[in-house]
C-alpha positions in Angstrom: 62.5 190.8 63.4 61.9 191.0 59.7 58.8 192.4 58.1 57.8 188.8 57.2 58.0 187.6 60.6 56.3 190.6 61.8 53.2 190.1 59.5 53.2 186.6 60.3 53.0 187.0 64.6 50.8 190.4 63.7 48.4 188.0 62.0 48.6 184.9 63.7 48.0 187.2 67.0 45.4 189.0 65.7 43.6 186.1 64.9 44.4 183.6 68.0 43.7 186.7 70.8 39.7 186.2 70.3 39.9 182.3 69.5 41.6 181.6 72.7 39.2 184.1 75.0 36.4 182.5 73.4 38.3 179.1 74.3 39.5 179.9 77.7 35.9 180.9 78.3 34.3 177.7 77.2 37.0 176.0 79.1 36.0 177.1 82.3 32.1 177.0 81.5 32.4 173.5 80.7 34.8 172.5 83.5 32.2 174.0 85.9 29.2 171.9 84.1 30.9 168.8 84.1 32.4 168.8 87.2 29.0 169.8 89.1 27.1 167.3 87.3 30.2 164.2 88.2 29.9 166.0 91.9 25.9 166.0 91.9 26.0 162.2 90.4 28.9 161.3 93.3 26.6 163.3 96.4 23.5 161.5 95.2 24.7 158.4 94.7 26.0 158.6 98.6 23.0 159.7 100.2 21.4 156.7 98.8 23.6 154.2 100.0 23.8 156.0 103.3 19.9 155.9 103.7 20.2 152.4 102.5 22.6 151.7 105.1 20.6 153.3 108.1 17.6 151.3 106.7 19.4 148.6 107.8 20.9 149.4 110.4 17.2 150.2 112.0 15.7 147.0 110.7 18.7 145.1 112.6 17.9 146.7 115.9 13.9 146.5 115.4 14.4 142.8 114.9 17.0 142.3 117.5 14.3 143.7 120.0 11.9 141.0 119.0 14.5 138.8 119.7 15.8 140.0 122.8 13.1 141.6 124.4 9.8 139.9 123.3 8.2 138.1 126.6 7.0 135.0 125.4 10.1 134.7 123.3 12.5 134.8 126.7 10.0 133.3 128.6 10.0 130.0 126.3 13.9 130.4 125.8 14.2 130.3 129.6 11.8 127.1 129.6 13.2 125.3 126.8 16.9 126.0 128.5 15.7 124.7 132.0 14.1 121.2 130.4 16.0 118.4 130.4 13.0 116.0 129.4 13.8 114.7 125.8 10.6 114.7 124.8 8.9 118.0 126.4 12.2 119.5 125.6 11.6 118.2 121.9 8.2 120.2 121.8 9.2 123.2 123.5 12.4 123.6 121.0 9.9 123.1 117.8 7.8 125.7 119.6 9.9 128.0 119.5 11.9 127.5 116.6 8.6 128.4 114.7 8.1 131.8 116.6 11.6 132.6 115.5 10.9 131.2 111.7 7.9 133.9 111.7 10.0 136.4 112.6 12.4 135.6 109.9 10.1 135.2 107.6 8.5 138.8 108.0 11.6 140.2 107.3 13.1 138.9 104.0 16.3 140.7 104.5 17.3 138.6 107.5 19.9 136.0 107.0 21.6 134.3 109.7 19.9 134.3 113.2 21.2 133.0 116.5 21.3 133.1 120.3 24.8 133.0 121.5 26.3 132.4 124.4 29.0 134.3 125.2 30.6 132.4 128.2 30.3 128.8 126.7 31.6 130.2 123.3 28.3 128.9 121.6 25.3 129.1 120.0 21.6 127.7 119.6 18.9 128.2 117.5 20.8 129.1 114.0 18.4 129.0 111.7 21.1 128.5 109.0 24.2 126.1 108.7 26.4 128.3 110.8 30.7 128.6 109.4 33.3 126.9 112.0 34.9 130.1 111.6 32.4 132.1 113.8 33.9 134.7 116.5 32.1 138.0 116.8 34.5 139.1 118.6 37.1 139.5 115.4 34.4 141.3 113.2 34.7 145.1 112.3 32.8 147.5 114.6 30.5 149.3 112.8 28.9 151.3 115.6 27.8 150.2 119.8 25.1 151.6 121.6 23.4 150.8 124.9 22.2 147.1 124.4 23.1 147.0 120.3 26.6 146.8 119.0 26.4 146.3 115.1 29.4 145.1 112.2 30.1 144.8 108.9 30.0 145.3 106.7 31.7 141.4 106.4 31.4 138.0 104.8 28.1 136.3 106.4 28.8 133.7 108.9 26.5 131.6 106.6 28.1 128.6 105.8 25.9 128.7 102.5 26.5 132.1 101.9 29.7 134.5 101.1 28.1 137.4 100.5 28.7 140.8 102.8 26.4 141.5 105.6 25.3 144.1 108.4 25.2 142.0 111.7 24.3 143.0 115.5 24.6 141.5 118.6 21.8 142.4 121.1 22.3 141.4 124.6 19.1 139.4 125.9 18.0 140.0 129.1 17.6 136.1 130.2 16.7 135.5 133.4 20.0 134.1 135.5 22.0 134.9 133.0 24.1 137.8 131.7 25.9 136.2 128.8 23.2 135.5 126.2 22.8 137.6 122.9 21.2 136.7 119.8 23.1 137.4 116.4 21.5 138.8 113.9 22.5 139.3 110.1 20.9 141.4 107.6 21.9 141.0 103.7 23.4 143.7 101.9 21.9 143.4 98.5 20.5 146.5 97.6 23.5 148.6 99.1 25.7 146.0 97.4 24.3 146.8 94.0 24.1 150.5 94.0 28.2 150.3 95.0 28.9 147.8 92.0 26.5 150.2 89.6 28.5 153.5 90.8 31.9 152.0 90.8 31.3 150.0 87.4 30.0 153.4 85.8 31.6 156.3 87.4 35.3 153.8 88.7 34.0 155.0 92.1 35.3 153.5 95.5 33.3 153.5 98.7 34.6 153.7 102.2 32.6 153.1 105.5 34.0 155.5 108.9 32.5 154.0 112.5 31.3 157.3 114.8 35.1 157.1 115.8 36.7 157.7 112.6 38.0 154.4 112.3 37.9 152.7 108.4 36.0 149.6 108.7 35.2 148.8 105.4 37.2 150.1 102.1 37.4 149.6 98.3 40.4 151.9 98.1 42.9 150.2 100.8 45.6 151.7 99.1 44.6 155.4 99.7 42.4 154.1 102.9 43.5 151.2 105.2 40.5 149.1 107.1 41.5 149.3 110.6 42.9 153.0 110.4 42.1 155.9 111.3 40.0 158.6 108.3 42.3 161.1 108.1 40.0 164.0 107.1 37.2 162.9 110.2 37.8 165.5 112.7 37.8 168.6 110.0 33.8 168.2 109.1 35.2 168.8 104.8 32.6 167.2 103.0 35.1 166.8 100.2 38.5 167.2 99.1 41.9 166.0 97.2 44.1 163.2 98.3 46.8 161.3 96.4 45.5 161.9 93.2 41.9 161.1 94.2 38.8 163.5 94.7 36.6 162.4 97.7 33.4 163.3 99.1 32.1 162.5 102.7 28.3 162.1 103.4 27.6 162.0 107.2 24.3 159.6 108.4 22.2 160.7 111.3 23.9 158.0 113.2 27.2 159.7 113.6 29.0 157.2 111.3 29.9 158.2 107.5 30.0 157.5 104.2 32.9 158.2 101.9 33.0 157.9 97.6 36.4 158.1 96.3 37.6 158.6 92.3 40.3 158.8 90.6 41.8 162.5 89.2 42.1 160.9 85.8 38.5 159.3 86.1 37.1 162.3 87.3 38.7 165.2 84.3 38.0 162.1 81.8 35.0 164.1 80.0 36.9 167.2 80.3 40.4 165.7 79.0 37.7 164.7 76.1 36.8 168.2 75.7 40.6 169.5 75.5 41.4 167.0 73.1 38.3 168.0 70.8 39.1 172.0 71.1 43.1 171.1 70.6 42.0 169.5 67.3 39.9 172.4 66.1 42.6 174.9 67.6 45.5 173.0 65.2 43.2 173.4 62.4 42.5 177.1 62.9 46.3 177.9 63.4 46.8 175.7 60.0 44.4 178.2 58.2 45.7 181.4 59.9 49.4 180.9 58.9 47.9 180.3 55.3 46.3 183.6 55.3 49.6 184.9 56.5 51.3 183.4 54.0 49.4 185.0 51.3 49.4 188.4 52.9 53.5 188.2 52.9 53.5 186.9 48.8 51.5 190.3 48.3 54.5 192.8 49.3 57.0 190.1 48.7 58.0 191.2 45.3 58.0 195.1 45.9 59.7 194.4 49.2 62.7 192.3 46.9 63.1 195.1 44.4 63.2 197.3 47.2 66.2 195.6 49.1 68.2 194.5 45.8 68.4 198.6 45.3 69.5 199.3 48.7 72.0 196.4 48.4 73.4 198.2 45.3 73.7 201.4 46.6 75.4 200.4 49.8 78.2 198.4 47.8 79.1 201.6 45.4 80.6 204.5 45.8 79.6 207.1 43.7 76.1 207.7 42.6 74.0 205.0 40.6 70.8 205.5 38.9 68.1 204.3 41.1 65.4 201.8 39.7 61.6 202.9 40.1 59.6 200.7 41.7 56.6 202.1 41.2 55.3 202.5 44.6 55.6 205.7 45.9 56.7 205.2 49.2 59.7 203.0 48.5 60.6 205.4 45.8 60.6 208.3 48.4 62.4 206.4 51.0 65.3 205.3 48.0 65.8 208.8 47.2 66.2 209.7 51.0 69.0 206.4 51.2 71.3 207.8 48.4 70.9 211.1 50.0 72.2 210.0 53.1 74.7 207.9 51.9 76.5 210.8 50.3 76.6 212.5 53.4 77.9 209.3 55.1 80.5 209.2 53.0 81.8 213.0 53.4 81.3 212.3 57.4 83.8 209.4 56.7 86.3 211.8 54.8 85.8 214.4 57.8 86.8 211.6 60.1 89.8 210.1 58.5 91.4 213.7 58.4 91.0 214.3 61.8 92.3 211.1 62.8 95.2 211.6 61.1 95.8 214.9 62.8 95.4 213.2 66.3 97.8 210.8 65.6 100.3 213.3 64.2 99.7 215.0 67.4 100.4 212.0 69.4 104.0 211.4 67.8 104.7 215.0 68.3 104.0 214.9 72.1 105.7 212.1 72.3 108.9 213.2 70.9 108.8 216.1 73.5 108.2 213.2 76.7 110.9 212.6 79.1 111.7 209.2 79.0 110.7 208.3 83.2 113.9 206.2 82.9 116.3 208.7 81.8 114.7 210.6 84.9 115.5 207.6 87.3 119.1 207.1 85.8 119.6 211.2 86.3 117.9 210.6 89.9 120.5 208.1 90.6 123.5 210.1 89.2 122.4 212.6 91.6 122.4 210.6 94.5 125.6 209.2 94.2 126.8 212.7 93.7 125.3 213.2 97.2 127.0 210.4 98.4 130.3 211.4 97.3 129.6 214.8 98.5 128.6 214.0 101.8 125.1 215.4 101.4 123.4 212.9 103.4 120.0 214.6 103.9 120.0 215.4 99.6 120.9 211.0 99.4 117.9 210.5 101.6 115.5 212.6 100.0 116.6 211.9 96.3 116.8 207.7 97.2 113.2 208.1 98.6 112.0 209.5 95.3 113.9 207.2 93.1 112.0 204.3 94.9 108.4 206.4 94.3 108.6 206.9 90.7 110.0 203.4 90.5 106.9 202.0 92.5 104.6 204.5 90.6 105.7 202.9 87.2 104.5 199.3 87.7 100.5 201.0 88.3 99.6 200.6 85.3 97.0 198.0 85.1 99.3 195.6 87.5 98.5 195.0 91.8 100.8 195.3 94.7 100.7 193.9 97.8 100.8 195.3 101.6 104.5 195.4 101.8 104.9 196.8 99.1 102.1 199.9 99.5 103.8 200.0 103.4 107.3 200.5 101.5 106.0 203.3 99.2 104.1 204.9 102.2 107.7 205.1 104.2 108.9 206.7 101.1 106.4 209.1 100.6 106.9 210.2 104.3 110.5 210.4 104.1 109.7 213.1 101.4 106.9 215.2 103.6 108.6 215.4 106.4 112.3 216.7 104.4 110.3 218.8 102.0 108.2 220.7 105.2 111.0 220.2 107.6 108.4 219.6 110.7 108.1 216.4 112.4 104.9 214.3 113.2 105.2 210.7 114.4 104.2 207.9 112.4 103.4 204.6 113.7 102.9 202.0 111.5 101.2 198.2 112.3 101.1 195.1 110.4 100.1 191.8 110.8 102.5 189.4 109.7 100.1 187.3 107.8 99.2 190.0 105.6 102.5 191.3 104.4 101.6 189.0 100.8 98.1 189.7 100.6 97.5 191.4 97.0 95.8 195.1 96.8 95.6 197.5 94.0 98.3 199.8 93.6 98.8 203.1 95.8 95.8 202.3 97.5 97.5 203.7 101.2 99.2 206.5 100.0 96.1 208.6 99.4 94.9 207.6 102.7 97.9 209.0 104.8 97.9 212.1 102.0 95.2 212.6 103.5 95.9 212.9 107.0 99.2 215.2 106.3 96.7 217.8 104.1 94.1 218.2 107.0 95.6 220.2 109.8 98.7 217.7 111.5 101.0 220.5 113.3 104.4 219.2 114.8 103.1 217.4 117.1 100.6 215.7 115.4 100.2 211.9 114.9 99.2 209.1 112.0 98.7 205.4 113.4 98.5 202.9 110.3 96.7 199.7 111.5 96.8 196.3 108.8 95.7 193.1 110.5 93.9 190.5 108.7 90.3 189.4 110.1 87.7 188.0 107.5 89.4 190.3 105.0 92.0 193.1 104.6 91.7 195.8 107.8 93.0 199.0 107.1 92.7 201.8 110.0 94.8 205.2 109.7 93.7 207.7 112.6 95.3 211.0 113.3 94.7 214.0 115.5 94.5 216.8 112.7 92.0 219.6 112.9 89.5 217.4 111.5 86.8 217.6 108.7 83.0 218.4 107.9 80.8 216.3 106.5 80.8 218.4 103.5 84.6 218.2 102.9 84.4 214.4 103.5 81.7 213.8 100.9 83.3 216.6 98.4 86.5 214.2 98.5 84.7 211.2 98.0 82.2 212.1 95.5 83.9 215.3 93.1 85.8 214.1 90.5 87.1 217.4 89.9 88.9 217.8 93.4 91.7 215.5 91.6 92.7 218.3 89.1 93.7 220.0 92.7 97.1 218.3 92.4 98.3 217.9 96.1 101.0 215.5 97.3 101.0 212.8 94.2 97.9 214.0 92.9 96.1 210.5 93.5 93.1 211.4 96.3 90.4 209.9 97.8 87.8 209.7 95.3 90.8 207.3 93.3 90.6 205.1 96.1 86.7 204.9 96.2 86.5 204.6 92.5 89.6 201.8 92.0 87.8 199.6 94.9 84.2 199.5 93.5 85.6 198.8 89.8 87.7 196.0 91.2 86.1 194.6 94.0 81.8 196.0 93.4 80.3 196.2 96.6 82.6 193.5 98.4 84.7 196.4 99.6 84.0 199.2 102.7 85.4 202.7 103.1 84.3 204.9 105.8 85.8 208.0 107.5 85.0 209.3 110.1 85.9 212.8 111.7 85.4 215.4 114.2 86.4 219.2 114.1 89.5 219.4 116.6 89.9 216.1 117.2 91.0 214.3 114.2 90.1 211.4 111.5 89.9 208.0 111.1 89.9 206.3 107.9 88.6 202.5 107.7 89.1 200.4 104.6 88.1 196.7 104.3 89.1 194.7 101.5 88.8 191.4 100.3 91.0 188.5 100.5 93.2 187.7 97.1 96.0 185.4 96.7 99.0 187.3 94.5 99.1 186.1 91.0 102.8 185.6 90.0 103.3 186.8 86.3 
């Protein structure tokens, strides 16, 4: 990052650290605020109309029991019903139509008042054109106790009147009969109003749950379905998150509830306000910081030029130039200290190139002392036909077994094998122990057919059985090689040698200097170990295991990869 940059971030930092504390802090005041005052506005509002609504809800049943249970009241009803005199009947019905008219008339907020007989399907005594439409049976159940069951709220049966209502149908106890109630309906102005006032100034919805947690009334049907059942009823929240709406539940004395419902966008509107207003005054304090940053950087720009139009002098010549004074100390110092170094960078360089060229002088000399490895297999194979010719069939053996070794040991470099072709060197390189120590061990050796192709690094066995000949097989020893293919390449090798600690087993694994201990081909374990993590990381598994007097087993598991022709 250049110096520029640096000033600029160290500035802009430095000054945006405090401003956004101060901000986040203000953030979360004012969140706080605003939401407790919307939350205290929404819980008010609802206690209201829920007091508003058991108002009613009590008027309806103190008016249904004048109805229902006044004396004279049933006792004229049951008159009037009994007359069949025109006349009498006449006087009787104007009677007590104006009983029921005082009634009414007491209680402003009645509407709609009737008897209605439940059997016959009909009703008497309306004191209002009543709608064709009227079945009390199809209205929404507000709430039912003994006597009462009350509705709504719903569009008044008043054929004059579309407005919402409470209602309640009180069963009257009417002497030789069991199917008479009288139907009353309350309007629902003042609850009506307060929900239009809220909604219109806060977008709030209203939703009305019976004591079974059933939605009989709703101004959200999209997040709250009339006829369904409140899905937050049984969990006593008083609020909480739905959809993208906040709600909040107010519970009446009468078991049944109240539910206000807004909008997440309605409800952060002030505080989106707020973030709008801070993100303008934020964009105008970053505009001024990165001003003052900007003049800070023109006030070291021109030393800092001079400065690197020196340095890019020096470092394109060779030999020493006068240096130009900047007149600030410190880049003066640390000019003097450059050409300084680049002298000695320069005799480093000269060191370098002298010693290279004695390394590769080296090289060409070594090289012209090499044996060329296919002179040695050309002179290897004059010798065995020698043998031939001589009848020296144990020297043929032995010499073609080594031909084959150093001609499988020169393709290693950099290039796989497969299992056949590590099996064939193994064979080889037993052929060789067993003439060069003149004791016999038995060898068994098993492969799966279908893994005969399957590519593995190069002398990746041969250590393995190495291993087994250098670690106590007598005469009458044995090494069983086991390749099958499972989910990857299984390699087992056991024998019944004198064993091997712990210690020895980790010293092979782990010390890279237990290969300068050239044994056999010189390969060893920890070669196998290393070549399997570099080319397969942590896909591969070896694991030996061994036991003093009894012998080892050797288990390597490889992965599976299809030979590459090249």
């Amino acid at each position: 990052m250049t110096l520029k940059r640096r000033i600029f971030f160290i500035f802009l930092f430095s000054s945006l650290i405090p401003f956004i504390c101060i901000s986040m802090i203000s953030y979360f005041t004012i969140n706080s605020i605003l939401s407790n005052k919307i939350e205290t506005g929404i819980r008010s509002n609802l206690k209201q109309v829920t007091l508003s609504l058991e108002n009613s809800i009590n008027s309806l049943n103190h008016i249904s029991q004048q109805f229902a249970y006044e004396v004279t009241i049933v006792r004229e009803l049951d008159e009037l019903m009994r007359t069949e005199e025109p006349f009498q009947r006449m006087k009787l019905q104007h009677q007590f139509k104006s009983k029921l008219n005082l009634i009414t008339f007491t209680n402003p907020d009645i509407g709609l008042t009737m008897y209605y007989f439940k059997n016959d399907q009909t009703y008497h005594f309306e004191n209002l054109p009543v709608k064709y439409s009227f079945a009390p049976e199809k209205l929404p159940l507000f709430a039912q106790y003994y006597g009462i069951t009350y509705y709504g709220p719903h569009e008044s049966f008043n054929r004059l009147d579309n407005k919402f209502v409470l209602s309640a149908l009180r069963k009257v106890d009417f002497p030789g009969r069991s199917d008479v109630y009288v139907y009353i309906e309350m309007g629902l102005q003042l609850v009506q109003n307060m929900l239009d006032n809220e909604q219109s100034k806060n977008n709030l919805s209203h939703v009305i749950v019976d004591n079974n947690g059933r939605i009989i009334y709703s101004e959200a049907p999209r997040l709250f379905r009339n006829g369904t059942t409140y899905p937050e009823f049984s969990n006593g929240d008083t609020s909480g998150y739905k959809k993208g709406y906040y709600w909040y539940k107010q519970v009446s004395s009468q078991g049944w509830n109240v539910v206000s419902v807004m909008a997440e966008a309605d409800f952060n509107k002030e505080k989106n306000r707020w973030i709008v207003q801070m993100s303008l005054f934020t964009l105008v304090f970053l505009t001024v910081t990165l001003l003052l940053a900007w003049l800070l950087w023109k006030m070291v720009y021109k030393p800092l030029s001079q400065f690197q139009a020196e340095i890019n002098t020096i470092t394109q010549a060779q030999t020493k130039a006068n240096l130009k004074q900047t007149n600030i100390p410190e880049f003066d110092s640390l000019l003097r200290k450059f050409q300084q170094m680049k002298i000695q960078i320069w005799e480093l360089v000269d060191e370098i190139k002298r010693k290279e060229k004695l390394r590769v002088d080296l090289e060409v000399e070594k090289l012209l002392y090499q044996i060329n490895p296919h002179f040695l297999m050309n002179t290897l194979d004059t010798v065995h036909w020698l043998a031939v010719m001589n009848g020296q069939d144990e020297i043929d053996r032995l010499v073609q077994s080594l031909n084959k070794l150093l001609y499988y040991n020169l393709g290693k470099l950099g290039r796989p094998s497969t299992i056949e072709g590590e099996i064939d060197a193994i064979k080889q390189y037993l052929v060789l122990q067993q003439i060069r120590y003149d004791f016999q061990f038995d060898v068994r050796i098993h492969v799966d057919e279908d893994v005969l192709k399957k590519q593995v690094p190069r002398f990746i066995l041969q250590p393995l059985v190495e291993n087994s000949l250098y670690h106590g097989l007598s005469d009458d020893g044995y090494i069983w090689v086991n390749v099958r293919l499972n989910q990857g390449i299984e390699i087992a090798i056991h024998d019944n040698g004198s064993g091997m600690s712990e210690e020895t087993i980790h010293k092979l694994l782990n010390n890279k200097t237990a290969e300068h201990v050239k044994v056999g081909l010189g390969i060893g374990l920890n070669y196998v170990k290393r070549t399997i993590e570099s080319r397969y990381e942590d896909k591969a598994k070896l694991e030996i295991k061994s036991e003093i007097g009894k012998g080892t087993s050797i288990y390597l598991t490889l992965p599976i990869e299809e030979v590459r022709i090249v």
